[in-house]
Amino acid sequence: MRPPTTGAHTSWNGRLIGLVAVLVLVNFMVDTAITAPLLVLPEMLDHFGTDQAAWLNASAMLAGVMWAPLLGKSADVHGKRKVLVLTLLISCAGALLCAVAPNLWVFVPGRLVQGAAVAALFLSVAIVREVCAPRIAMVVVGIVTSGSAVLNIGSRFLTEKLAADFGFQILFLISAVVAVAMAVCVHRIVPESRITTPGRIDVGGALLLGGGLAGVLSYVSLGAEFGWFTVVPLLLLAGGVTAFARWFLVSSRKPDSLIDVRNLGTPLVLTLLVLVLSTGSYQSMLQLIPLVSDVPAGQGLGYGLAGQGALAVLLAAPGIGVMLGGPVSGVVATRIGPAATLAGGIVLGTVGTLGMFLGVSQFPAAVFFAFLLGFTVGVLGTSGFNLAGSLAPAERQGIVSSLVMVVVAIGSVVLNFVGAAVLKSTTVLAGGEPVNSGMGVFTYITIASVAFVLAAVLVFPLVRKTRASQVSSRS
């Protein structure tokens, strides 16, 4: 069921351009909150005197998994603009806490609060689908989800310079200022939802679901670092599984549950499975690129890109691909539909991942396939949100969009840490120093490739089912 188009934008105009500009900047704020601090991860580790990179790296995204369903459901009940403003202010509070944190025990809770920023992305998508007619909404979603990549390319250099001059805390202060500025802009420019869902917010269910997911993902995050069978990771796993199982049993009987697991529908479930596999694979490959770029081929490990070309070009290639992939896939989806566009993205991603078998040792191939993978993730994000939104009624756009964000986070965390565990377990000594072995690197790429192949196996039945349901609805 598609949202009604009464009063919706059917073509480009000044108001729509202003709205898109604000939402692109909102998603740029998400990047300043989630990914920008990771550029100065070594400085943060030194400042807090810790080697717990997993907590600093994954805490905000894990918190986003907890925040997403609660804020998505709240947006359906209370209005998307209102909840987006609240999300930005929560993220601001978390950023300020991180900026003044005297130790790790204050910094990590700050990152957990700041992780609410993840919800801004899917709320932006839900707003677009409400204020735009379906055809133009597909294009606008592509711009909103990928447009911030343009700003990220330039901001990375500025981020590193500011951190070097003023300390990493300046990044969190900037994130807080941007969040407040965007909250004001959203309140003034974004219209409030015309469509809301009467009901209450199942806070208990949200805590069980978010806590369950975060517990399991924390096990994956910390198990690779501390050991899969040590006490703390196992306690997190047990707590996560228990909370998730409790949520599933209770929500399947509640009439007003956070997520109606009984009525998700096969197409939506397939969409989420495709996205968790494909986006996780892409994120793991993105993690691998800087690791192989620091190793010279002369070490004889079977891979290595150091000295073959400008590293900045290699690292910028995925960002350029994302910037182009989102809008292009939105335009293509207006002609062939989001499901077929998603299938095309899966094919491209499979080719790009397999191409990295060559790309880890040949610089031109690395740049090309890194660009192709970036283009793929632009396609996946845009098509995933467009397809999931088209499968949900207007009054459930917030919660369904949040599910897309949840599976993206799950895929990213799981495959990133699985890949890291593979590399750590296959290191060899070169020049007296432990380095990643060729076997480890190629096993890493194999795992990512298998994930994309599995996504391809699932996406084609998804295309058939989506087409069948469209034919059925027309008749």
XYZ file of C-alpha atoms in Angstrom:
475
model
C 0.000 0.000 0.000
C 1.437 3.360 -1.010
C 1.015 6.568 0.936
C -1.601 8.917 -0.421
C -0.336 11.620 -2.741
C -2.827 14.359 -1.825
C -0.818 17.559 -1.417
C 2.436 15.687 -2.128
C 5.197 16.997 -4.381
C 4.878 15.620 -7.894
C 7.732 17.658 -9.432
C 10.731 19.695 -8.376
C 10.048 23.113 -6.884
C 11.622 25.544 -4.441
C 10.037 24.022 -1.349
C 11.115 20.516 -2.292
C 14.683 21.652 -3.031
C 14.857 23.329 0.385
C 13.530 20.197 2.067
C 16.058 17.980 0.278
C 18.925 20.308 1.221
C 17.949 20.164 4.900
C 17.611 16.372 4.917
C 20.976 15.932 3.148
C 22.581 18.089 5.852
C 20.772 16.058 8.515
C 22.371 12.908 7.151
C 25.736 14.657 7.013
C 25.234 15.237 10.740
C 24.752 11.476 11.125
C 28.181 10.969 9.575
C 29.760 13.532 11.929
C 28.246 11.619 14.841
C 28.905 8.024 13.805
C 31.874 7.803 11.429
C 33.929 11.012 11.674
C 35.280 10.242 15.195
C 36.639 6.931 13.902
C 39.163 8.872 11.797
C 40.901 9.835 15.053
C 40.454 6.486 16.803
C 44.188 6.163 17.694
C 44.131 9.586 19.371
C 41.077 8.622 21.433
C 42.694 5.356 22.508
C 45.820 7.225 23.635
C 43.815 9.902 25.448
C 41.819 7.405 27.496
C 44.768 5.046 27.961
C 42.936 2.010 26.618
C 43.166 -0.531 23.839
C 39.395 -1.192 23.791
C 38.892 -0.045 20.211
C 35.741 -2.163 19.889
C 33.869 -0.074 22.462
C 34.913 3.215 20.868
C 34.323 1.932 17.347
C 31.043 0.055 17.595
C 29.250 1.610 20.589
C 27.420 4.337 18.648
C 26.218 1.982 15.924
C 25.159 -0.626 18.480
C 23.218 2.047 20.322
C 21.614 3.013 17.029
C 20.236 -0.525 16.827
C 18.563 0.030 20.214
C 17.260 3.494 19.347
C 15.946 2.713 15.861
C 12.763 0.681 16.568
C 11.707 2.952 19.449
C 12.143 6.163 17.449
C 10.646 4.612 14.310
C 7.477 3.582 16.139
C 7.344 6.950 17.923
C 7.483 8.713 14.555
C 4.475 6.724 13.309
C 2.487 7.621 16.434
C 3.562 11.199 17.214
C 4.792 12.546 13.864
C 8.032 12.227 11.926
C 9.204 15.853 12.172
C 8.699 15.973 15.944
C 10.654 12.765 16.500
C 13.416 13.810 14.074
C 13.934 17.036 16.045
C 14.021 15.007 19.277
C 16.543 12.619 17.710
C 18.857 15.473 16.768
C 18.691 16.961 20.265
C 19.424 13.584 21.881
C 22.435 13.182 19.598
C 23.594 16.680 20.562
C 23.459 15.775 24.257
C 25.515 12.641 23.624
C 28.115 14.582 21.622
C 28.530 17.139 24.403
C 28.972 14.349 26.953
C 31.709 12.812 24.757
C 33.427 16.198 24.364
C 33.828 16.725 28.118
C 34.280 13.071 29.136
C 37.202 12.739 31.584
C 37.438 8.972 31.168
C 36.169 6.002 29.181
C 33.317 5.342 31.630
C 31.749 8.685 30.699
C 32.761 8.667 27.034
C 31.126 5.331 26.139
C 27.694 6.287 27.588
C 28.024 9.517 25.624
C 28.531 7.502 22.442
C 25.519 5.361 23.324
C 23.357 8.482 23.596
C 24.881 9.990 20.458
C 23.993 6.786 18.590
C 20.397 8.026 18.398
C 21.628 9.975 15.353
C 21.301 6.750 13.328
C 17.525 7.251 13.412
C 17.855 10.537 11.503
C 18.633 8.649 8.283
C 15.555 6.444 8.191
C 13.306 9.228 9.505
C 14.479 11.385 6.587
C 13.462 8.622 4.206
C 10.056 8.246 5.862
C 9.487 12.016 5.569
C 10.375 11.972 1.864
C 7.962 9.126 1.166
C 5.175 11.046 2.885
C 5.673 14.458 1.265
C 6.498 13.223 -2.271
C 4.483 11.258 -4.798
C 5.878 7.707 -5.170
C 7.617 8.282 -8.507
C 9.602 11.373 -7.495
C 10.105 9.998 -3.967
C 12.359 7.229 -5.342
C 14.737 9.806 -6.817
C 14.647 12.068 -3.752
C 15.398 9.129 -1.430
C 18.514 8.453 -3.511
C 19.673 12.051 -3.128
C 18.889 12.235 0.589
C 20.616 8.948 1.466
C 23.691 9.516 -0.721
C 24.049 13.279 -1.040
C 26.012 13.643 2.181
C 28.834 11.643 0.556
C 29.735 14.807 -1.384
C 30.287 16.685 1.859
C 32.128 13.768 3.451
C 34.841 13.692 0.796
C 35.966 17.220 1.633
C 35.209 17.093 5.344
C 37.565 14.176 6.010
C 40.631 16.355 5.400
C 39.193 19.159 7.531
C 38.315 16.688 10.290
C 41.862 15.401 10.563
C 43.310 18.941 10.606
C 40.914 20.177 13.293
C 41.610 17.142 15.460
C 45.359 17.672 15.081
C 45.096 21.360 16.015
C 42.495 21.265 18.801
C 42.216 17.647 19.923
C 39.626 15.021 19.015
C 37.076 16.673 21.347
C 36.506 19.403 18.755
C 34.818 16.833 16.490
C 32.161 16.166 19.100
C 31.597 19.868 19.687
C 31.126 20.357 15.944
C 28.716 17.423 15.840
C 26.697 18.959 18.694
C 26.511 22.360 16.972
C 25.496 20.796 13.656
C 22.814 18.720 15.400
C 21.246 21.795 17.027
C 21.383 23.761 13.762
C 19.708 20.910 11.915
C 17.020 20.591 14.610
C 16.130 24.252 14.054
C 16.101 23.828 10.263
C 13.946 20.689 10.450
C 11.446 22.423 12.740
C 11.171 25.410 10.398
C 11.236 23.735 6.969
C 10.003 20.139 7.271
C 6.193 19.791 7.445
C 4.720 17.729 10.251
C 3.236 14.351 9.388
C -0.295 14.292 8.056
C -0.477 10.569 8.749
C -0.097 9.162 12.255
C -1.049 5.888 13.883
C -3.167 5.953 17.042
C -1.636 3.816 19.730
C 0.934 3.660 22.462
C 4.662 3.144 22.410
C 5.680 -0.278 23.662
C 8.726 0.972 25.593
C 9.236 -2.389 27.277
C 9.234 -4.142 23.922
C 11.642 -1.573 22.505
C 14.052 -2.109 25.392
C 13.867 -5.892 25.026
C 14.372 -5.781 21.249
C 17.113 -3.160 21.315
C 18.835 -4.733 24.290
C 18.660 -8.177 22.705
C 20.146 -7.022 19.420
C 22.800 -4.936 21.145
C 23.741 -7.833 23.439
C 24.243 -10.263 20.554
C 26.133 -7.699 18.456
C 28.271 -6.716 21.447
C 29.242 -10.382 21.767
C 30.337 -10.370 18.130
C 32.183 -7.083 18.673
C 33.999 -8.048 21.870
C 34.395 -11.777 21.236
C 36.875 -11.108 18.452
C 38.968 -8.987 20.834
C 38.687 -10.749 24.219
C 37.946 -14.310 23.088
C 34.691 -15.955 22.079
C 34.449 -18.056 25.262
C 35.498 -15.508 27.879
C 33.098 -14.446 30.624
C 32.069 -10.924 29.577
C 31.253 -11.705 25.896
C 29.346 -14.845 26.898
C 27.303 -12.902 29.456
C 26.435 -10.343 26.790
C 25.432 -13.117 24.389
C 23.278 -14.869 27.001
C 21.598 -11.616 28.008
C 21.014 -10.623 24.380
C 19.525 -13.974 23.373
C 17.295 -14.019 26.461
C 16.022 -10.469 25.860
C 15.453 -11.092 22.166
C 13.601 -14.365 22.793
C 11.444 -12.689 25.440
C 10.627 -9.848 23.035
C 9.671 -12.273 20.263
C 7.392 -14.345 22.492
C 5.650 -11.294 23.961
C 5.349 -9.293 20.730
C 3.814 -12.206 18.854
C 0.875 -12.046 21.279
C 0.538 -8.287 21.811
C -2.066 -6.485 19.694
C -0.048 -3.224 19.775
C 3.501 -4.583 19.598
C 6.492 -2.561 18.440
C 6.870 -4.741 15.337
C 4.045 -6.960 14.167
C 6.153 -10.039 13.465
C 3.097 -11.980 12.309
C 2.383 -9.632 9.424
C 5.783 -8.633 8.070
C 5.122 -10.499 4.828
C 7.521 -12.593 2.752
C 8.670 -9.757 0.418
C 9.684 -7.532 3.330
C 11.471 -10.385 5.125
C 13.376 -11.212 1.919
C 14.266 -7.534 1.488
C 15.725 -7.369 4.994
C 17.706 -10.589 4.500
C 19.151 -9.320 1.214
C 20.178 -6.046 2.836
C 21.781 -7.597 5.919
C 23.992 -9.811 3.725
C 24.895 -7.279 1.045
C 25.504 -4.189 3.170
C 27.505 -6.234 5.671
C 29.668 -7.539 2.847
C 30.295 -4.044 1.509
C 31.192 -2.651 4.928
C 33.652 -5.459 5.546
C 35.359 -4.745 2.205
C 35.536 -1.067 3.104
C 37.364 -2.087 6.288
C 39.831 -4.202 4.296
C 40.893 -1.501 1.810
C 43.057 0.601 4.183
C 44.586 -2.564 5.648
C 45.959 -3.761 2.308
C 46.879 -0.249 1.161
C 49.549 0.037 3.876
C 51.360 -3.158 2.815
C 53.942 -3.105 -0.025
C 53.760 -5.866 -2.598
C 57.489 -6.408 -2.134
C 56.872 -8.204 1.149
C 55.785 -11.216 -0.876
C 52.542 -11.821 0.995
C 50.469 -12.158 -2.169
C 48.844 -8.740 -1.780
C 49.790 -5.127 -1.091
C 49.122 -1.694 -2.611
C 51.578 0.589 -0.810
C 53.625 2.696 -3.206
C 51.503 1.895 -6.264
C 49.370 5.052 -6.219
C 47.877 7.858 -4.146
C 46.095 6.452 -1.102
C 43.693 9.420 -1.075
C 42.402 8.357 -4.506
C 41.745 4.831 -3.292
C 39.948 5.969 -0.152
C 37.887 8.572 -2.040
C 36.702 6.136 -4.732
C 33.951 4.484 -2.614
C 32.606 7.899 -1.555
C 32.318 9.031 -5.156
C 30.556 5.773 -5.999
C 28.039 6.252 -3.173
C 27.388 9.820 -4.297
C 26.478 8.620 -7.806
C 24.844 5.300 -6.967
C 22.015 6.675 -4.834
C 20.502 9.192 -7.284
C 21.087 6.949 -10.311
C 19.317 4.023 -8.674
C 16.430 6.298 -7.720
C 15.975 7.313 -11.355
C 16.282 3.721 -12.565
C 13.730 2.564 -9.967
C 11.101 4.885 -11.464
C 11.391 2.846 -14.673
C 11.915 -0.754 -13.566
C 10.905 -0.650 -9.889
C 12.988 -0.745 -6.681
C 13.110 -4.562 -6.500
C 14.731 -4.945 -9.921
C 17.059 -2.040 -9.135
C 18.065 -3.738 -5.897
C 18.788 -6.933 -7.847
C 21.023 -4.969 -10.213
C 22.889 -3.550 -7.234
C 23.449 -7.039 -5.840
C 24.931 -8.167 -9.164
C 27.265 -5.151 -9.236
C 28.282 -5.765 -5.631
C 29.078 -9.400 -6.336
C 31.293 -8.381 -9.271
C 32.967 -5.671 -7.185
C 33.709 -7.999 -4.288
C 35.088 -10.755 -6.506
C 37.152 -8.118 -8.300
C 38.955 -7.325 -5.048
C 40.799 -10.651 -5.367
C 42.755 -8.740 -8.020
C 42.307 -5.347 -6.387
C 44.341 -6.182 -3.281
C 47.514 -6.366 -5.385
C 46.825 -4.118 -8.417
C 46.197 -0.432 -7.691
C 44.132 0.452 -10.825
C 41.888 -2.558 -10.181
C 41.576 -1.568 -6.520
C 40.388 1.946 -7.432
C 37.895 0.647 -10.003
C 36.377 -2.038 -7.799
C 36.338 0.237 -4.740
C 34.355 2.742 -6.826
C 32.050 -0.057 -8.002
C 31.445 -1.164 -4.414
C 30.696 2.423 -3.403
C 28.260 2.732 -6.291
C 26.705 -0.529 -5.118
C 26.120 0.697 -1.574
C 24.419 3.814 -2.948
C 22.122 1.527 -4.933
C 21.511 -0.788 -1.969
C 20.633 1.985 0.447
C 18.290 3.794 -1.901
C 16.626 0.672 -3.312
C 16.350 -0.953 0.097
C 14.530 2.014 1.609
C 12.370 2.476 -1.505
C 11.397 -1.187 -1.659
C 10.703 -1.547 2.072
C 8.660 1.659 2.009
C 6.612 0.450 -0.952
C 5.777 -2.750 0.942
C 4.428 -0.914 4.008
C 1.243 1.100 4.549
C 1.544 4.845 5.118
C 0.981 4.565 8.861
C 3.936 2.156 9.290
C 6.620 3.963 7.278
C 8.617 4.948 10.372
C 8.935 1.495 11.901
C 9.563 -0.253 8.557
C 12.289 2.247 7.654
C 13.839 1.642 11.066
C 14.013 -2.089 10.310
C 16.127 -1.321 7.242
C 18.519 0.646 9.454
C 18.634 -2.174 11.999
C 19.611 -4.850 9.462
C 22.220 -2.538 7.911
C 23.791 -2.124 11.350
C 23.610 -5.871 12.055
C 25.266 -6.760 8.764
C 27.981 -4.155 9.219
C 28.907 -5.173 12.748
C 28.781 -8.931 12.206
C 30.777 -9.153 8.974
C 33.268 -6.487 10.063
C 34.144 -8.442 13.176
C 34.022 -11.829 11.485
C 36.502 -10.490 8.934
C 38.687 -8.999 11.653
C 38.690 -12.325 13.502
C 39.787 -14.133 10.327
C 42.666 -11.714 9.801
C 43.746 -11.906 13.438
C 43.787 -15.707 13.436
C 45.903 -15.968 10.249
C 48.677 -13.434 10.880
C 52.264 -14.246 9.932
C 55.610 -12.675 10.817
C 57.290 -10.414 8.264
C 60.428 -8.528 9.288
C 59.798 -9.589 12.859
C 56.354 -7.964 12.939
C 52.940 -9.696 12.762
C 51.106 -8.869 9.520
C 47.989 -10.126 7.789
C 48.726 -13.175 5.673
C 47.674 -13.616 2.070
C 45.526 -16.570 3.151
C 43.766 -14.351 5.687
C 43.121 -11.568 3.176
C 41.772 -13.896 0.495
C 39.650 -15.808 3.033
C 38.251 -12.435 4.115
C 37.283 -11.600 0.515
C 35.797 -15.078 0.068
C 33.487 -14.586 3.064
C 32.317 -11.225 1.683
C 31.783 -12.766 -1.754
C 29.734 -15.627 -0.335
C 27.525 -13.104 1.488
C 26.858 -11.279 -1.793
C 26.162 -14.554 -3.614
C 23.633 -15.533 -0.926
C 22.025 -12.109 -1.313
C 21.796 -12.745 -5.070
C 20.118 -16.099 -4.444
C 17.457 -14.350 -2.339
C 16.939 -11.218 -4.433
C 15.584 -12.880 -7.564
C 12.683 -14.648 -5.768
C 12.074 -11.244 -4.159
C 11.760 -9.623 -7.600
C 9.293 -12.308 -8.711
C 7.170 -12.008 -5.565
C 7.128 -8.208 -5.802
C 6.011 -8.294 -9.419
C 3.359 -10.891 -8.602
C 1.977 -8.735 -5.762
C 1.906 -5.647 -8.013
C -0.049 -7.556 -10.669
C -2.435 -8.853 -8.000
C -3.025 -5.343 -6.582
C -3.806 -3.933 -10.027
C -6.346 -6.643 -10.723
